[in-house]
mmCIF file of C-alpha atoms in Angstrom:
data_model
loop_
_atom_site.group_PDB
_atom_site.id
_atom_site.type_symbol
_atom_site.label_atom_id
_atom_site.label_comp_id
_atom_site.label_asym_id
_atom_site.label_seq_id
_atom_site.Cartn_x
_atom_site.Cartn_y
_atom_site.Cartn_z
ATOM 1 C CA MET A 1 0.000 0.000 0.000
ATOM 2 C CA THR A 2 1.042 3.610 -0.511
ATOM 3 C CA TYR A 3 0.605 6.868 1.395
ATOM 4 C CA SER A 4 0.554 10.309 -0.237
ATOM 5 C CA ARG A 5 0.796 13.789 1.268
ATOM 6 C CA CYS A 6 2.077 17.068 -0.189
ATOM 7 C CA GLY A 7 3.481 15.406 -3.286
ATOM 8 C CA ILE A 8 5.362 12.613 -1.488
ATOM 9 C CA VAL A 9 4.259 9.073 -2.313
ATOM 10 C CA ALA A 10 5.652 6.439 0.053
ATOM 11 C CA LEU A 11 5.308 2.725 0.666
ATOM 12 C CA THR A 12 3.683 1.692 3.940
ATOM 13 C CA GLU A 13 5.474 -1.458 5.028
ATOM 14 C CA ARG A 14 5.919 -2.658 8.586
ATOM 15 C CA LYS A 15 9.646 -3.259 8.121
ATOM 16 C CA SER A 16 10.268 0.497 7.864
ATOM 17 C CA ARG A 17 8.743 1.349 11.273
ATOM 18 C CA PHE A 18 11.966 1.630 13.283
ATOM 19 C CA LEU A 19 11.731 5.312 14.262
ATOM 20 C CA GLU A 20 9.457 7.327 16.540
ATOM 21 C CA ILE A 21 8.580 11.048 16.724
ATOM 22 C CA GLN A 22 8.392 12.998 19.975
ATOM 23 C CA THR A 23 7.376 16.635 20.468
ATOM 24 C CA ASP A 24 8.060 18.894 23.432
ATOM 25 C CA ARG A 25 4.341 19.554 24.035
ATOM 26 C CA THR A 26 0.967 18.042 23.277
ATOM 27 C CA SER A 27 -0.588 21.210 21.827
ATOM 28 C CA TYR A 28 0.487 24.594 20.468
ATOM 29 C CA LEU A 29 -0.730 28.037 19.469
ATOM 30 C CA LEU A 30 -0.165 29.587 16.064
ATOM 31 C CA GLY A 31 3.309 31.096 15.946
ATOM 32 C CA ASP A 32 4.745 28.725 18.570
ATOM 33 C CA VAL A 33 8.074 26.926 18.112
ATOM 34 C CA VAL A 34 7.757 23.130 17.956
ATOM 35 C CA LEU A 35 10.697 20.996 19.090
ATOM 36 C CA VAL A 36 10.840 17.572 17.426
ATOM 37 C CA THR A 37 13.044 14.637 18.408
ATOM 38 C CA ILE A 38 13.419 11.509 16.276
ATOM 39 C CA ASN A 39 14.444 8.449 18.271
ATOM 40 C CA ALA A 40 15.478 4.974 17.190
ATOM 41 C CA LYS A 41 13.373 2.076 18.467
ATOM 42 C CA MET A 42 16.267 -0.394 18.428
ATOM 43 C CA ASP A 43 19.993 -0.386 19.059
ATOM 44 C CA HIS A 44 21.104 -1.601 15.662
ATOM 45 C CA MET A 45 19.275 0.375 13.022
ATOM 46 C CA PRO A 46 19.318 -0.394 9.304
ATOM 47 C CA ARG A 47 21.183 2.107 7.191
ATOM 48 C CA TYR A 48 19.092 4.593 5.272
ATOM 49 C CA GLU A 49 20.104 6.808 2.405
ATOM 50 C CA SER A 50 18.363 9.720 4.144
ATOM 51 C CA VAL A 51 15.545 10.681 6.479
ATOM 52 C CA VAL A 52 12.844 13.080 5.241
ATOM 53 C CA LEU A 53 10.735 15.070 7.708
ATOM 54 C CA LEU A 54 7.502 16.636 6.398
ATOM 55 C CA VAL A 55 5.433 19.081 8.469
ATOM 56 C CA SER A 56 2.133 20.108 6.899
ATOM 57 C CA CYS A 57 -1.339 21.473 7.516
ATOM 58 C CA VAL A 58 -3.995 20.117 5.170
ATOM 59 C CA GLY A 59 -7.669 20.996 5.169
ATOM 60 C CA THR A 60 -10.682 19.277 3.677
ATOM 61 C CA ILE A 61 -13.215 21.923 2.735
ATOM 62 C CA SER A 62 -16.762 21.296 1.577
ATOM 63 C CA ARG A 63 -19.195 23.812 0.169
ATOM 64 C CA THR A 64 -22.876 23.162 -0.427
ATOM 65 C CA PHE A 65 -25.142 25.555 -2.289
ATOM 66 C CA THR A 66 -28.858 24.797 -2.274
ATOM 67 C CA ASP A 67 -31.542 26.535 -4.295
ATOM 68 C CA VAL A 68 -35.250 25.767 -3.991
ATOM 69 C CA LYS A 69 -35.328 25.133 -7.744
ATOM 70 C CA MET A 70 -32.231 22.932 -7.851
ATOM 71 C CA PRO A 71 -30.849 20.000 -5.841
ATOM 72 C CA PRO A 72 -27.811 20.572 -3.595
ATOM 73 C CA ASN A 73 -24.495 20.728 -5.421
ATOM 74 C CA PRO A 74 -21.780 19.857 -2.883
ATOM 75 C CA LYS A 75 -18.178 20.522 -3.795
ATOM 76 C CA VAL A 76 -15.210 19.210 -1.836
ATOM 77 C CA LEU A 77 -11.578 20.169 -2.196
ATOM 78 C CA SER A 78 -8.354 19.546 -0.325
ATOM 79 C CA LYS A 79 -6.136 22.507 0.446
ATOM 80 C CA THR A 80 -2.583 22.574 1.766
ATOM 81 C CA TYR A 81 -2.088 25.653 3.954
ATOM 82 C CA PHE A 82 1.602 25.151 4.527
ATOM 83 C CA GLU A 83 4.306 22.511 4.257
ATOM 84 C CA MET A 84 7.902 22.303 5.444
ATOM 85 C CA LYS A 85 10.156 19.580 4.130
ATOM 86 C CA ASN A 86 13.679 18.739 5.320
ATOM 87 C CA GLU A 87 15.985 15.882 4.345
ATOM 88 C CA PHE A 88 18.687 14.675 6.741
ATOM 89 C CA MET A 89 21.660 12.622 5.638
ATOM 90 C CA ASN A 90 22.840 12.208 9.233
ATOM 91 C CA GLN A 91 22.072 8.743 10.619
ATOM 92 C CA ASN A 92 22.871 9.518 14.255
ATOM 93 C CA PHE A 93 19.854 9.285 16.548
ATOM 94 C CA PRO A 94 18.295 10.963 18.424
ATOM 95 C CA LEU A 95 17.867 13.626 15.739
ATOM 96 C CA SER A 96 16.570 17.051 16.855
ATOM 97 C CA TYR A 97 14.648 19.545 14.734
ATOM 98 C CA SER A 98 12.623 22.697 15.431
ATOM 99 C CA PHE A 99 10.193 24.782 13.383
ATOM 100 C CA SER A 100 7.765 27.662 13.903
ATOM 101 C CA LEU A 101 4.062 27.344 13.222
ATOM 102 C CA PRO A 102 2.854 30.117 10.896
ATOM 103 C CA GLY A 103 0.612 32.741 12.421
ATOM 104 C CA THR A 104 -2.065 32.702 9.702
ATOM 105 C CA SER A 105 -2.958 29.019 9.434
ATOM 106 C CA PRO A 106 -6.172 27.456 10.756
ATOM 107 C CA PHE A 107 -6.409 25.684 14.082
ATOM 108 C CA THR A 108 -6.868 21.928 14.429
ATOM 109 C CA GLY A 109 -10.343 20.534 13.927
ATOM 110 C CA GLU A 110 -13.516 21.959 12.434
ATOM 111 C CA GLU A 111 -12.958 25.598 11.620
ATOM 112 C CA SER A 112 -16.360 26.759 10.500
ATOM 113 C CA SER A 113 -19.904 25.712 9.840
ATOM 114 C CA PHE A 114 -22.034 28.617 8.662
ATOM 115 C CA VAL A 115 -25.419 28.506 7.005
ATOM 116 C CA LEU A 116 -26.401 31.643 5.122
ATOM 117 C CA SER A 117 -29.973 31.750 3.890
ATOM 118 C CA ASN A 118 -31.962 34.186 1.833
ATOM 119 C CA SER A 119 -35.675 33.970 2.630
ATOM 120 C CA ILE A 120 -36.643 35.626 -0.653
ATOM 121 C CA THR A 121 -34.820 33.252 -2.991
ATOM 122 C CA SER A 122 -34.650 30.294 -0.552
ATOM 123 C CA GLN A 123 -30.926 29.908 -1.114
ATOM 124 C CA ILE A 124 -28.658 28.242 1.431
ATOM 125 C CA PHE A 125 -24.877 28.335 1.463
ATOM 126 C CA LYS A 126 -22.962 26.105 3.855
ATOM 127 C CA ILE A 127 -19.211 25.792 4.241
ATOM 128 C CA ASN A 128 -17.342 23.386 6.491
ATOM 129 C CA ALA A 129 -13.652 22.744 6.966
ATOM 130 C CA MET A 130 -11.618 20.158 8.839
ATOM 131 C CA HIS A 131 -7.904 20.802 9.316
ATOM 132 C CA SER A 132 -5.098 18.565 10.515
ATOM 133 C CA TYR A 133 -1.470 19.216 11.410
ATOM 134 C CA ARG A 134 0.823 16.268 10.907
ATOM 135 C CA ILE A 135 4.482 15.372 11.087
ATOM 136 C CA ASP A 136 5.387 12.635 8.588
ATOM 137 C CA LEU A 137 8.721 10.847 8.755
ATOM 138 C CA PHE A 138 9.990 9.089 5.632
ATOM 139 C CA VAL A 139 13.132 7.065 4.994
ATOM 140 C CA LYS A 140 14.858 6.481 1.689
ATOM 141 C CA GLN A 141 16.300 3.030 1.152
ATOM 142 C CA GLU A 142 17.479 1.408 -2.079
ATOM 143 C CA GLY A 143 15.902 4.156 -4.145
ATOM 144 C CA LYS A 144 12.472 3.770 -2.532
ATOM 145 C CA ILE A 145 10.621 5.977 -0.041
ATOM 146 C CA TYR A 146 8.978 4.381 2.990
ATOM 147 C CA LEU A 147 6.667 5.882 5.593
ATOM 148 C CA ALA A 148 8.498 5.435 8.896
ATOM 149 C CA GLU A 149 6.262 7.248 11.403
ATOM 150 C CA GLN A 150 3.445 9.790 11.748
ATOM 151 C CA LYS A 151 2.418 12.130 14.523
ATOM 152 C CA ASP A 152 -0.522 14.525 14.615
ATOM 153 C CA ILE A 153 -0.106 17.749 16.573
ATOM 154 C CA VAL A 154 -2.867 19.909 17.999
ATOM 155 C CA VAL A 155 -2.891 23.629 17.216
ATOM 156 C CA ARG A 156 -5.344 25.446 19.473
ATOM 157 C CA ARG A 157 -7.401 28.481 18.643
ATOM 158 C CA THR A 158 -5.552 31.620 19.685
ATOM 159 C CA PHE A 159 -7.478 34.291 21.598
ATOM 160 C CA GLN A 160 -4.894 37.027 21.189
ATOM 161 C CA GLN A 161 -6.149 39.172 18.369
ATOM 162 C CA ILE A 162 -4.604 42.153 16.580
ATOM 163 C CA GLN A 163 -5.890 45.237 18.368
ATOM 164 C CA PRO A 164 -7.272 47.792 15.899
ATOM 165 C CA SER A 165 -7.207 51.485 16.648
ATOM 166 C CA PRO A 166 -10.425 52.199 18.587
ATOM 167 C CA SER A 167 -10.639 55.923 17.781
ATOM 168 C CA TRP A 168 -11.239 58.220 14.806
ATOM 169 C CA ASN A 169 -10.533 61.945 14.461
ATOM 170 C CA PHE A 170 -11.939 64.389 11.932
ATOM 171 C CA GLU A 171 -11.603 68.147 11.488
ATOM 172 C CA ILE A 172 -13.108 70.343 8.800
ATOM 173 C CA ASP A 173 -13.430 74.129 8.853
ATOM 174 C CA ASN A 174 -15.008 74.948 12.226
ATOM 175 C CA PHE A 175 -15.956 71.439 13.302
ATOM 176 C CA LYS A 176 -13.875 68.865 15.199
ATOM 177 C CA ILE A 177 -15.027 65.411 16.239
ATOM 178 C CA LYS A 178 -13.370 62.404 17.849
ATOM 179 C CA ILE A 179 -15.168 59.063 18.186
ATOM 180 C CA ALA A 180 -13.575 56.404 20.391
ATOM 181 C CA LEU A 181 -14.408 53.029 21.900
ATOM 182 C CA ASP A 182 -13.668 52.594 25.587
ATOM 183 C CA LYS A 183 -11.432 49.615 24.684
ATOM 184 C CA PRO A 184 -10.471 47.620 21.573
ATOM 185 C CA SER A 185 -11.965 44.213 22.482
ATOM 186 C CA TYR A 186 -15.013 42.803 24.248
ATOM 187 C CA TYR A 187 -16.405 39.524 25.495
ATOM 188 C CA PRO A 188 -19.984 38.508 24.638
ATOM 189 C CA GLN A 189 -22.484 40.044 27.114
ATOM 190 C CA GLU A 190 -19.958 42.720 28.094
ATOM 191 C CA ASN A 191 -20.922 46.394 28.351
ATOM 192 C CA GLY A 192 -19.068 49.156 26.548
ATOM 193 C CA PHE A 193 -19.476 52.671 25.229
ATOM 194 C CA LEU A 194 -18.658 54.916 22.301
ATOM 195 C CA LEU A 195 -17.537 58.398 23.290
ATOM 196 C CA PHE A 196 -18.244 61.352 20.980
ATOM 197 C CA GLU A 197 -16.053 64.408 21.638
ATOM 198 C CA VAL A 198 -17.281 67.396 19.609
ATOM 199 C CA ASN A 199 -16.066 70.973 19.293
ATOM 200 C CA SER A 200 -18.442 72.763 16.927
ATOM 201 C CA LYS A 201 -18.148 76.388 15.864
ATOM 202 C CA VAL A 202 -20.920 75.998 13.308
ATOM 203 C CA GLN A 203 -24.291 77.742 13.670
ATOM 204 C CA ARG A 204 -26.326 74.704 12.589
ATOM 205 C CA SER A 205 -27.010 71.386 14.281
ATOM 206 C CA THR A 206 -25.671 68.114 12.939
ATOM 207 C CA SER A 207 -27.961 65.301 11.881
ATOM 208 C CA ILE A 208 -28.896 62.617 14.399
ATOM 209 C CA PRO A 209 -25.870 60.258 14.652
ATOM 210 C CA LYS A 210 -26.913 56.719 13.716
ATOM 211 C CA ILE A 211 -24.794 53.796 14.892
ATOM 212 C CA SER A 212 -24.982 50.109 13.993
ATOM 213 C CA PHE A 213 -22.894 47.148 15.194
ATOM 214 C CA ASN A 214 -22.196 44.775 12.322
ATOM 215 C CA GLN A 215 -20.635 41.387 11.716
ATOM 216 C CA THR A 216 -18.838 40.697 8.435
ATOM 217 C CA LEU A 217 -18.133 37.134 7.279
ATOM 218 C CA ILE A 218 -15.621 36.705 4.459
ATOM 219 C CA PHE A 219 -15.328 33.233 2.910
ATOM 220 C CA ASN A 220 -12.548 32.222 0.530
ATOM 221 C CA PHE A 221 -13.403 28.992 -1.242
ATOM 222 C CA ASP A 222 -11.360 27.880 -4.237
ATOM 223 C CA ASP A 223 -11.249 30.987 -6.467
ATOM 224 C CA GLN A 224 -14.448 32.526 -5.063
ATOM 225 C CA GLN A 225 -14.886 35.059 -2.259
ATOM 226 C CA ILE A 226 -18.228 35.560 -0.548
ATOM 227 C CA VAL A 227 -18.814 38.524 1.798
ATOM 228 C CA VAL A 228 -21.849 38.587 4.084
ATOM 229 C CA LYS A 229 -22.524 41.570 6.361
ATOM 230 C CA LYS A 230 -25.326 41.635 8.904
ATOM 231 C CA GLN A 231 -26.415 43.948 11.695
ATOM 232 C CA ILE A 232 -26.001 42.450 15.175
ATOM 233 C CA ILE A 233 -27.475 45.183 17.401
ATOM 234 C CA PRO A 234 -30.569 47.217 16.390
ATOM 235 C CA GLN A 235 -29.615 50.650 15.115
ATOM 236 C CA MET A 236 -28.709 53.084 17.896
ATOM 237 C CA SER A 237 -28.781 56.883 17.835
ATOM 238 C CA LEU A 238 -27.790 59.973 19.795
ATOM 239 C CA PRO A 239 -29.365 63.439 19.896
ATOM 240 C CA ALA A 240 -28.047 65.811 17.256
ATOM 241 C CA PHE A 241 -25.150 68.006 18.307
ATOM 242 C CA GLN A 242 -26.422 71.559 18.657
ATOM 243 C CA PRO A 243 -24.760 74.666 17.192
ATOM 244 C CA TYR A 244 -21.513 75.526 18.994
ATOM 245 C CA TYR A 245 -21.671 72.277 20.988
ATOM 246 C CA TYR A 246 -18.505 71.621 22.964
ATOM 247 C CA GLY A 247 -18.381 68.523 25.122
ATOM 248 C CA LYS A 248 -18.441 64.734 25.379
ATOM 249 C CA ARG A 249 -21.436 62.451 24.871
ATOM 250 C CA PRO A 250 -21.332 58.648 25.425
ATOM 251 C CA LEU A 251 -23.389 55.933 23.731
ATOM 252 C CA LEU A 252 -23.776 52.781 25.833
ATOM 253 C CA PHE A 253 -24.105 49.311 24.325
ATOM 254 C CA LYS A 254 -23.975 45.639 25.293
ATOM 255 C CA ILE A 255 -22.372 42.925 23.170
ATOM 256 C CA PRO A 256 -24.879 40.093 22.525
ATOM 257 C CA GLU A 257 -24.112 36.565 23.648
ATOM 258 C CA GLY A 258 -23.414 33.700 21.273
ATOM 259 C CA LEU A 259 -21.241 35.632 18.812
ATOM 260 C CA PRO A 260 -18.344 33.732 17.234
ATOM 261 C CA PRO A 261 -15.045 35.398 18.146
ATOM 262 C CA SER A 262 -13.126 37.563 15.708
ATOM 263 C CA HIS A 263 -11.111 35.325 13.448
ATOM 264 C CA SER A 264 -8.776 35.562 10.483
ATOM 265 C CA THR A 265 -7.383 32.628 8.509
ATOM 266 C CA PRO A 266 -6.862 31.929 4.805
ATOM 267 C CA LEU A 267 -10.267 30.215 4.717
ATOM 268 C CA PHE A 268 -12.520 32.762 6.376
ATOM 269 C CA LYS A 269 -12.636 35.913 8.463
ATOM 270 C CA VAL A 270 -15.055 37.084 11.126
ATOM 271 C CA GLU A 271 -14.890 40.844 11.644
ATOM 272 C CA TYR A 272 -16.912 43.252 13.788
ATOM 273 C CA SER A 273 -17.322 46.990 13.436
ATOM 274 C CA PHE A 274 -19.336 49.969 14.607
ATOM 275 C CA ASP A 275 -20.632 51.858 11.570
ATOM 276 C CA ILE A 276 -21.450 55.503 12.328
ATOM 277 C CA ASN A 277 -23.260 57.961 10.056
ATOM 278 C CA ILE A 278 -23.561 61.672 10.811
ATOM 279 C CA ASP A 279 -24.114 64.696 8.537
ATOM 280 C CA LEU A 280 -22.651 68.161 9.070
ATOM 281 C CA PHE A 281 -24.565 71.250 7.888
ATOM 282 C CA TYR A 282 -23.235 74.757 7.289
ATOM 283 C CA GLU A 283 -24.706 78.236 7.093
ATOM 284 C CA GLY A 284 -24.588 78.267 3.299
ATOM 285 C CA GLY A 285 -26.637 75.081 3.070
ATOM 286 C CA THR A 286 -23.694 72.808 2.255
ATOM 287 C CA GLN A 287 -23.681 69.321 3.717
ATOM 288 C CA THR A 288 -20.807 66.965 4.592
ATOM 289 C CA PRO A 289 -21.776 63.335 5.266
ATOM 290 C CA LEU A 290 -19.422 61.439 7.582
ATOM 291 C CA LYS A 291 -19.270 57.652 7.454
ATOM 292 C CA VAL A 292 -17.051 56.169 10.162
ATOM 293 C CA VAL A 293 -16.105 52.514 10.668
ATOM 294 C CA LEU A 294 -14.518 51.581 14.000
ATOM 295 C CA LYS A 295 -13.328 47.989 14.025
ATOM 296 C CA SER A 296 -13.521 46.017 17.242
ATOM 297 C CA THR A 297 -12.479 42.547 18.380
ATOM 298 C CA ILE A 298 -14.880 40.053 19.925
ATOM 299 C CA LEU A 299 -13.078 37.600 22.197
ATOM 300 C CA ALA A 300 -14.044 34.004 22.874
ATOM 301 C CA PRO A 301 -15.993 33.599 26.143
ATOM 302 C CA PRO A 302 -13.629 32.826 29.037
ATOM 303 C CA ASN A 303 -15.625 29.717 29.931
ATOM 304 C CA LEU A 304 -14.399 27.978 26.775
ATOM 305 C CA CYS A 305 -11.784 25.337 27.367
ATOM 306 C CA GLY A 306 -8.401 26.963 27.831
ATOM 307 C CA ALA A 307 -9.546 30.518 27.181
ATOM 308 C CA CYS A 308 -8.961 31.699 30.731
ATOM 309 C CA VAL A 309 -5.290 30.873 30.332
ATOM 310 C CA PHE A 310 -4.906 33.659 27.783
ATOM 311 C CA MET A 311 -7.546 36.221 28.731
ATOM 312 C CA PRO A 312 -8.690 37.577 32.113
ATOM 313 C CA LEU A 313 -12.220 36.907 33.282
ATOM 314 C CA ILE A 314 -14.938 39.439 32.577
ATOM 315 C CA THR A 315 -15.093 42.071 35.297
ATOM 316 C CA ASN A 316 -18.254 43.767 36.488
ATOM 317 C CA ASP A 317 -16.555 47.148 36.967
ATOM 318 C CA PHE A 318 -18.312 49.203 34.311
ATOM 319 C CA ASN A 319 -18.387 52.931 35.002
ATOM 320 C CA PRO A 320 -19.367 54.767 31.824
ATOM 321 C CA PRO A 321 -18.958 58.546 31.774
ATOM 322 C CA SER A 322 -21.944 60.864 31.748
ATOM 323 C CA GLU A 323 -22.370 63.638 29.213
ATOM 324 C CA SER A 324 -20.103 66.611 29.800
ATOM 325 C CA ILE A 325 -21.156 69.915 28.182
ATOM 326 C CA LEU A 326 -18.503 72.631 28.377
ATOM 327 C CA ARG A 327 -20.450 75.433 26.636
ATOM 328 C CA PRO A 328 -23.988 76.690 27.352
ATOM 329 C CA PHE A 329 -26.646 75.600 24.893
ATOM 330 C CA TRP A 330 -27.104 77.774 21.802
ATOM 331 C CA GLN A 331 -30.365 79.704 22.075
ATOM 332 C CA GLU A 332 -32.587 79.263 19.023
ATOM 333 C CA ASP A 333 -33.206 82.406 16.953
ATOM 334 C CA LYS A 334 -36.966 81.904 16.918
ATOM 335 C CA SER A 335 -37.161 81.681 20.721
ATOM 336 C CA THR A 336 -36.910 85.466 21.141
ATOM 337 C CA ASP A 337 -37.716 88.620 19.145
ATOM 338 C CA THR A 338 -35.812 91.103 21.328
ATOM 339 C CA CYS A 339 -32.240 91.675 22.496
ATOM 340 C CA GLY A 340 -31.460 90.130 25.872
ATOM 341 C CA ILE A 341 -29.812 93.344 27.154
ATOM 342 C CA CYS A 342 -31.367 96.480 25.609
ATOM 343 C CA GLY A 343 -34.677 94.945 24.501
ATOM 344 C CA ALA A 344 -34.370 96.131 20.879
ATOM 345 C CA SER A 345 -36.665 94.310 18.454
ATOM 346 C CA PHE A 346 -35.028 92.203 15.761
ATOM 347 C CA GLY A 347 -35.879 92.923 12.142
ATOM 348 C CA LEU A 348 -34.320 93.755 8.789
ATOM 349 C CA ILE A 349 -32.049 96.401 10.316
ATOM 350 C CA THR A 350 -31.414 94.978 13.801
ATOM 351 C CA ARG A 351 -29.966 91.509 13.357
ATOM 352 C CA ARG A 352 -29.512 88.697 15.875
ATOM 353 C CA HIS A 353 -26.053 87.828 17.222
ATOM 354 C CA HIS A 354 -25.141 84.974 19.557
ATOM 355 C CA CYS A 355 -22.754 85.399 22.445
ATOM 356 C CA ARG A 356 -20.178 82.598 22.209
ATOM 357 C CA ARG A 357 -19.901 82.426 25.998
ATOM 358 C CA CYS A 358 -23.487 82.324 27.257
ATOM 359 C CA GLY A 359 -25.121 81.242 23.968
ATOM 360 C CA LYS A 360 -27.928 83.815 24.198
ATOM 361 C CA VAL A 361 -29.188 86.199 21.487
ATOM 362 C CA PHE A 362 -28.405 89.935 21.416
ATOM 363 C CA CYS A 363 -28.333 92.843 19.008
ATOM 364 C CA GLY A 364 -25.129 93.967 17.306
ATOM 365 C CA SER A 365 -24.601 96.874 19.724
ATOM 366 C CA CYS A 366 -24.840 94.649 22.800
ATOM 367 C CA CYS A 367 -22.697 91.843 21.338
ATOM 368 C CA VAL A 368 -19.738 93.563 19.725
ATOM 369 C CA ASP A 369 -16.613 92.652 21.743
ATOM 370 C CA SER A 370 -14.334 89.710 20.907
ATOM 371 C CA VAL A 371 -12.413 87.664 23.468
ATOM 372 C CA LEU A 372 -10.176 84.575 23.280
ATOM 373 C CA MET A 373 -11.763 81.842 25.447
ATOM 374 C CA LYS A 374 -9.526 78.778 25.469
ATOM 375 C CA ASP A 375 -11.462 77.293 28.401
ATOM 376 C CA LEU A 376 -14.448 76.931 26.050
ATOM 377 C CA GLY A 377 -12.451 75.345 23.243
ATOM 378 C CA PHE A 378 -11.926 78.436 21.084
ATOM 379 C CA ASP A 379 -8.568 79.017 19.420
ATOM 380 C CA ARG A 380 -9.260 82.590 18.280
ATOM 381 C CA PRO A 381 -11.208 85.605 19.665
ATOM 382 C CA GLU A 382 -14.986 85.149 19.492
ATOM 383 C CA ARG A 383 -17.940 87.538 19.827
ATOM 384 C CA VAL A 384 -19.344 87.980 23.359
ATOM 385 C CA CYS A 385 -22.128 90.079 24.849
ATOM 386 C CA LYS A 386 -21.520 93.073 27.139
ATOM 387 C CA SER A 387 -22.450 91.113 30.280
ATOM 388 C CA CYS A 388 -20.025 88.264 29.547
ATOM 389 C CA PHE A 389 -17.322 90.732 28.510
ATOM 390 C CA LYS A 390 -17.563 92.524 31.881
ATOM 391 C CA LEU A 391 -17.471 89.179 33.702
ATOM 392 C CA ILE A 392 -14.369 88.100 31.785
ATOM 393 C CA GLN A 393 -12.669 91.450 32.412
ATOM 394 C CA SER A 394 -13.390 91.295 36.149
ATOM 395 C CA ASN A 395 -11.933 87.791 36.401
#
């Protein structure tokens, strides 16, 4: 009988089984160094031309696509994710060898089993994968290759994910905004918050910020890539940011339970993100739509086997900040027809002016002075009313 793996075809005869493979551990994480020792089973070994050591990760992947109008059409393929081959002419045993597991290969066992259905077309797409890591030991003798020994190794799922940047900054004309997550990764059922820091010097409100938490599945099968994006948490929103708003406003959320952890391998990816949409409006009627994507990492629950070794347990210490407003609210023009100091009526000649310190409405004569107010987030002198100007001068 013969055995084939990664292009090597070898005879499987009992007379060649004189060697054994030992590893320094029973299981590994991606990126770990594996120490291999080849020992002889007997004192007087037959002479070999060479010893070949093959380390490989092979996956069996099946895809099934079902349509209500057609029978299922399963397709199965075998994929080699990596292979390392070394030939040793040295016949002195024990023979030592070490190698590093790549950081982008799958883990041992069943990697995925997703069913994606479309209720309108009644289409179902299912993909499954089974991966194995194996060390094969071959010997060459009299021009023939024999399988001498095999050893499977276990590569565990790693819970240490790449931490994306959890914040986003934007500045245009007289508007600054920073959106940040309280941390880059979360467990299922854990609380968190998005913090909006806004410094607006615009006389119009923004649109209502709309936030969604989405999961993106990316499948790579053969030469085809399928991307499926779905919303995990119902759309959330915050009140619009008023004219000349300066402060911080949090949005609280809770990660649902049962989510698969963030994952990235050559076969498929599981990604999570907060998608934020907000529109800026200006006095001239122009509009700037902002579309922000903040990526986040979902960790495996700590009650999974072995997870607590790599990640701390979920803590109940959740103290989200409250809203902090550093400028008074901007008084609406239509809320008053007279100046707040002299009582003059507003019209075609007497125009409204807002004090940048108290936010109230005054006429041009009562709101004429300009003062630099860094404590309110201004970087240049701004118009203030007579009352605020006197208060600033006295302080």
